[in-house]
GROMACS .gro file of N, CA and C in nm:
model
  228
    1UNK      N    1  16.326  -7.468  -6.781
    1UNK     CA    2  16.429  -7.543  -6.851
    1UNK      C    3  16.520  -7.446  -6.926
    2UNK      N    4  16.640  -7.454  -6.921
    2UNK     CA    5  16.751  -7.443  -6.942
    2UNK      C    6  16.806  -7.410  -7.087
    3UNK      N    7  16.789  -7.298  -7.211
    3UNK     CA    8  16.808  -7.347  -7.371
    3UNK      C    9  17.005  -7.291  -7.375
    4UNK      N   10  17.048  -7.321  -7.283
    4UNK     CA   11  17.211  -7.279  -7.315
    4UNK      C   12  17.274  -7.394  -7.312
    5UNK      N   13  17.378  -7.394  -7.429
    5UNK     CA   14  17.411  -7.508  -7.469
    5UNK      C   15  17.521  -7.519  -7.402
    6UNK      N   16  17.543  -7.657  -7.332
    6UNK     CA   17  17.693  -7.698  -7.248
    6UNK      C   18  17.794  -7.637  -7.342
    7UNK      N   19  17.905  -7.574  -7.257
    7UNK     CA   20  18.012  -7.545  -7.316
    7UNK      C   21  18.106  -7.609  -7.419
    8UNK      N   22  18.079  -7.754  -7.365
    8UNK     CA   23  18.174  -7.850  -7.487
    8UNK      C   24  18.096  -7.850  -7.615
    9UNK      N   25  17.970  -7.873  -7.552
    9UNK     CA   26  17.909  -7.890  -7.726
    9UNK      C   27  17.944  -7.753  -7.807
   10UNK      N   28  17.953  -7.627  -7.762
   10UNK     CA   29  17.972  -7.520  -7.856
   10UNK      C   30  18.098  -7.533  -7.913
   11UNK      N   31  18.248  -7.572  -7.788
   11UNK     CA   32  18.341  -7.591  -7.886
   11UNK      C   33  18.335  -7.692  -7.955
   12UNK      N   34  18.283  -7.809  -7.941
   12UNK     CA   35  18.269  -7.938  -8.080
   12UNK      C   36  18.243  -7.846  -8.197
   13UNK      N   37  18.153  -7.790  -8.136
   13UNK     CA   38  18.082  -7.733  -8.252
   13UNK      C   39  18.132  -7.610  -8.350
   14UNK      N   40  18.189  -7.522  -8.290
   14UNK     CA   41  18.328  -7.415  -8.360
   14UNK      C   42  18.411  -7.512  -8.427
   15UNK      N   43  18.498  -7.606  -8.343
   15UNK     CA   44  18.629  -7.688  -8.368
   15UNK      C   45  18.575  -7.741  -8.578
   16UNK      N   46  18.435  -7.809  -8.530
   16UNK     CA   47  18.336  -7.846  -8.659
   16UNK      C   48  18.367  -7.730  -8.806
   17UNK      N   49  18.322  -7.677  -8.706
   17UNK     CA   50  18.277  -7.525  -8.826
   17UNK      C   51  18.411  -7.494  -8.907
   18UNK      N   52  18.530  -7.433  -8.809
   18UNK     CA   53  18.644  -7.367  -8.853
   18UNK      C   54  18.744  -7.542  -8.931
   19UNK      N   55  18.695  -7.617  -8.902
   19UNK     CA   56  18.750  -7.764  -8.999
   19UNK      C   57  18.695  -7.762  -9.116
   20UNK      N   58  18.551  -7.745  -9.130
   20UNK     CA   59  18.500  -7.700  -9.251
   20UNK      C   60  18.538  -7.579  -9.355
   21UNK      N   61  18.560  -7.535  -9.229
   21UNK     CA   62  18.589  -7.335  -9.349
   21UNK      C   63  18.778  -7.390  -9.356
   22UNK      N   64  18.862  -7.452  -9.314
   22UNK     CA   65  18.976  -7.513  -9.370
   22UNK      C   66  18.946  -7.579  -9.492
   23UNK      N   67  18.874  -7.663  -9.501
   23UNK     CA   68  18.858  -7.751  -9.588
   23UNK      C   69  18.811  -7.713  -9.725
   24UNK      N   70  18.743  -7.584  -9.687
   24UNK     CA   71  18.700  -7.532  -9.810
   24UNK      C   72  18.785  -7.464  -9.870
   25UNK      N   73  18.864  -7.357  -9.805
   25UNK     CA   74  18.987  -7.320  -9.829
   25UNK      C   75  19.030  -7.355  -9.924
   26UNK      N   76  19.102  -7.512  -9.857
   26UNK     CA   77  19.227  -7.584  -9.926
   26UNK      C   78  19.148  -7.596 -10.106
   27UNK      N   79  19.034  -7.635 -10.084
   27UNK     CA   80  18.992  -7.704 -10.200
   27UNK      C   81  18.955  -7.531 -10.303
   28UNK      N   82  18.898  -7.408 -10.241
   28UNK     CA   83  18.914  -7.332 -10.327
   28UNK      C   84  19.003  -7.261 -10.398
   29UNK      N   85  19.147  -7.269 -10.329
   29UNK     CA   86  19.283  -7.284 -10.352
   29UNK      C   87  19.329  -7.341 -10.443
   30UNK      N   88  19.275  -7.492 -10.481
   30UNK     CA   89  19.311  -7.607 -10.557
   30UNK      C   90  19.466  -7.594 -10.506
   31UNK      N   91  19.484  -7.649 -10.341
   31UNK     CA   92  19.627  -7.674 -10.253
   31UNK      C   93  19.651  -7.808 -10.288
   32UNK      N   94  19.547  -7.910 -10.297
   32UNK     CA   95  19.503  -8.020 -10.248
   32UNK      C   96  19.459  -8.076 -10.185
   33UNK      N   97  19.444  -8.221 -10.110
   33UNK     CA   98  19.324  -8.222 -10.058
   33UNK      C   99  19.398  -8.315  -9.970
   34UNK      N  100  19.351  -8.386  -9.776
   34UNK     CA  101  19.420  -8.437  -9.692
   34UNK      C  102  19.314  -8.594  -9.739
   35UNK      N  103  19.376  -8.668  -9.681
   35UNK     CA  104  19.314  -8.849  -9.738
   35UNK      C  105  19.147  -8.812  -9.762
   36UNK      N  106  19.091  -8.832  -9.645
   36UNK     CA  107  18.977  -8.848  -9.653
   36UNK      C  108  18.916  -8.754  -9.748
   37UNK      N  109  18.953  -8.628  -9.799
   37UNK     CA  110  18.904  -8.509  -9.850
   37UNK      C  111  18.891  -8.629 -10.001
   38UNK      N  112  19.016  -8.698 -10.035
   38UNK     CA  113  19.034  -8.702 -10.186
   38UNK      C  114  18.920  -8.809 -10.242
   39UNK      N  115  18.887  -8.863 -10.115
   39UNK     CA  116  18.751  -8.977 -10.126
   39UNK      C  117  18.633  -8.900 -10.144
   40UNK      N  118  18.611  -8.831 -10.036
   40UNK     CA  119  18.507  -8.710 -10.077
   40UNK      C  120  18.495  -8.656 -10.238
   41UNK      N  121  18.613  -8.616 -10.246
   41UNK     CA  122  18.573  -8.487 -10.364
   41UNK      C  123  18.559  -8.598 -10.480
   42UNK      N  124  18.615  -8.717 -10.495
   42UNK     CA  125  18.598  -8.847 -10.607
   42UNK      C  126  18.471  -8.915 -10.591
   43UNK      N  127  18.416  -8.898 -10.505
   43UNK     CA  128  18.227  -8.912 -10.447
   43UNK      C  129  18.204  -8.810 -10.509
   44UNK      N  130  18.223  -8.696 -10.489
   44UNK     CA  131  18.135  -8.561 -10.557
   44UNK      C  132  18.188  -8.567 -10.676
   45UNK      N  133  18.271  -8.616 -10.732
   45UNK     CA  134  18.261  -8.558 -10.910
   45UNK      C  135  18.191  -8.697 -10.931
   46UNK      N  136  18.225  -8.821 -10.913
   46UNK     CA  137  18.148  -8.937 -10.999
   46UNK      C  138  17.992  -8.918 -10.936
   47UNK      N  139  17.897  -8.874 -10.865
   47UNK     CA  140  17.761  -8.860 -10.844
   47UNK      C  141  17.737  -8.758 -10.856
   48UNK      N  142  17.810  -8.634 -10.877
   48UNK     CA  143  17.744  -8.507 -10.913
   48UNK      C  144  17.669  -8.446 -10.825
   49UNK      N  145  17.723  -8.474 -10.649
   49UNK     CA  146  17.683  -8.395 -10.586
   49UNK      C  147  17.739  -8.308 -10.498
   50UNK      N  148  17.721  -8.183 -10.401
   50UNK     CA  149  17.822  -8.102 -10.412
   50UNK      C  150  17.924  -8.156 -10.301
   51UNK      N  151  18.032  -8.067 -10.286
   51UNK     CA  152  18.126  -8.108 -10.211
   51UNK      C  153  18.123  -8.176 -10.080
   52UNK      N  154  18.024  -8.089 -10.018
   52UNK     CA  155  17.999  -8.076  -9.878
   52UNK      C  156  17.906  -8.219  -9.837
   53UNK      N  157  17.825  -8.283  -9.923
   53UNK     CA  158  17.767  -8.419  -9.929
   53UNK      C  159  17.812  -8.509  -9.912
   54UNK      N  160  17.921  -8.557  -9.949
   54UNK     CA  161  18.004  -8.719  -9.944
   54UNK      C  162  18.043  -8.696  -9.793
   55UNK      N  163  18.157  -8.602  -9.745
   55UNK     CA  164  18.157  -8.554  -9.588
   55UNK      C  165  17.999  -8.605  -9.491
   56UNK      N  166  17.934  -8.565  -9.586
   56UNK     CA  167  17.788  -8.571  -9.455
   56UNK      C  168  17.782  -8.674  -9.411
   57UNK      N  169  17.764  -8.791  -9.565
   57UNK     CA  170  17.712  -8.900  -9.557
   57UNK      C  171  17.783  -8.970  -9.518
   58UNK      N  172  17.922  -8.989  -9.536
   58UNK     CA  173  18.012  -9.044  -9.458
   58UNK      C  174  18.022  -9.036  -9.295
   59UNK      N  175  17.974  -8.893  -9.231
   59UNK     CA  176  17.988  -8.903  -9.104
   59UNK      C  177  17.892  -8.955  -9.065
   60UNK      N  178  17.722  -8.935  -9.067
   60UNK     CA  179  17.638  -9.010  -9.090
   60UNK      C  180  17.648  -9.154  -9.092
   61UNK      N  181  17.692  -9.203  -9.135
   61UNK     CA  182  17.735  -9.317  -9.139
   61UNK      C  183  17.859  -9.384  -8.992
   62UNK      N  184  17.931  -9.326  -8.963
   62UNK     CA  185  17.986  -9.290  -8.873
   62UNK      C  186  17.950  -9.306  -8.704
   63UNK      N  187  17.820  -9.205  -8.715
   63UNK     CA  188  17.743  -9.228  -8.643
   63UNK      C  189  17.672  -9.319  -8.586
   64UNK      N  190  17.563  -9.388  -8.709
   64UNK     CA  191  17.479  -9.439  -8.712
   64UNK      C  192  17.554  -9.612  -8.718
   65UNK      N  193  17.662  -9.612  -8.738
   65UNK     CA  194  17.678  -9.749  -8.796
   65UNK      C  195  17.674  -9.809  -8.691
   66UNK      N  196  17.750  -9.788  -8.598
   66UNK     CA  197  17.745  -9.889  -8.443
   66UNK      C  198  17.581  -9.970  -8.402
   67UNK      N  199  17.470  -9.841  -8.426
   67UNK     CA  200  17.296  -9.855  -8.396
   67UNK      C  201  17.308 -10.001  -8.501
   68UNK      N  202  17.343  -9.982  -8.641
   68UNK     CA  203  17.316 -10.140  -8.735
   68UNK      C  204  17.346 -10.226  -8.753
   69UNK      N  205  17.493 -10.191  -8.674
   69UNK     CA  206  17.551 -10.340  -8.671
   69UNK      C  207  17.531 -10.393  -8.585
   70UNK      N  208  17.587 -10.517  -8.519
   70UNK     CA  209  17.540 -10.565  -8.416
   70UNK      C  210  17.716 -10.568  -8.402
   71UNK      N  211  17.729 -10.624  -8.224
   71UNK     CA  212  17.866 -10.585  -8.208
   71UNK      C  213  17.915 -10.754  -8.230
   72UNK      N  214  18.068 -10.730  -8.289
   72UNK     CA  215  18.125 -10.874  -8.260
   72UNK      C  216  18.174 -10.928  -8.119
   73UNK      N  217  18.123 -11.079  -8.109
   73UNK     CA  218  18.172 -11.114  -7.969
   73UNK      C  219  18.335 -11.149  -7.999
   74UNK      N  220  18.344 -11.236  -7.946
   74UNK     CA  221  18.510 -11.259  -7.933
   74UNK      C  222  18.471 -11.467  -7.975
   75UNK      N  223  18.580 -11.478  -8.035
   75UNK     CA  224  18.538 -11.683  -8.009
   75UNK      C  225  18.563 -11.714  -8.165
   76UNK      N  226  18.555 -11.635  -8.246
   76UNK     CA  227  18.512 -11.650  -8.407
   76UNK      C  228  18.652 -11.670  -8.484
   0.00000   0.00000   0.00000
């Protein structure tokens, strides 16, 4: 078996990385911050956790949400 990772997943996975090291950037800069960032960083100061957390849990969520919801039919 095979441990080399398909080519796309590595660039998802760079594209990931170098969005992150932007993001940190902007915010160690104090540039400002793009929409979703300003939800994030207002999650991390009112719970006091670090930056990189509200991002997680949000994508996380992202993910996972389709598995909990159930889908809507059409008729309603």
């Amino acid at each position: 078996m095979s441990t080399k990772l398909p080519s796309g997943l590595v660039r998802l996975l760079t594209g990931l990385a170098l969005c992150g090291v932007s993001v940190a950037l902007m915010v160690r800069a104090d540039l400002g911050h793009a929409s979703w960032n300003v939800l994030h960083q207002g999650l991390a100061d009112r719970t006091g956790l670090p930056m990189v957390r509200p991002p997680q849990l949000s994508n996380l969520d992202h993910l996972t949400g389709p598995v909990h919801r159930p889908a809507r039919t059409g008729g309603d």
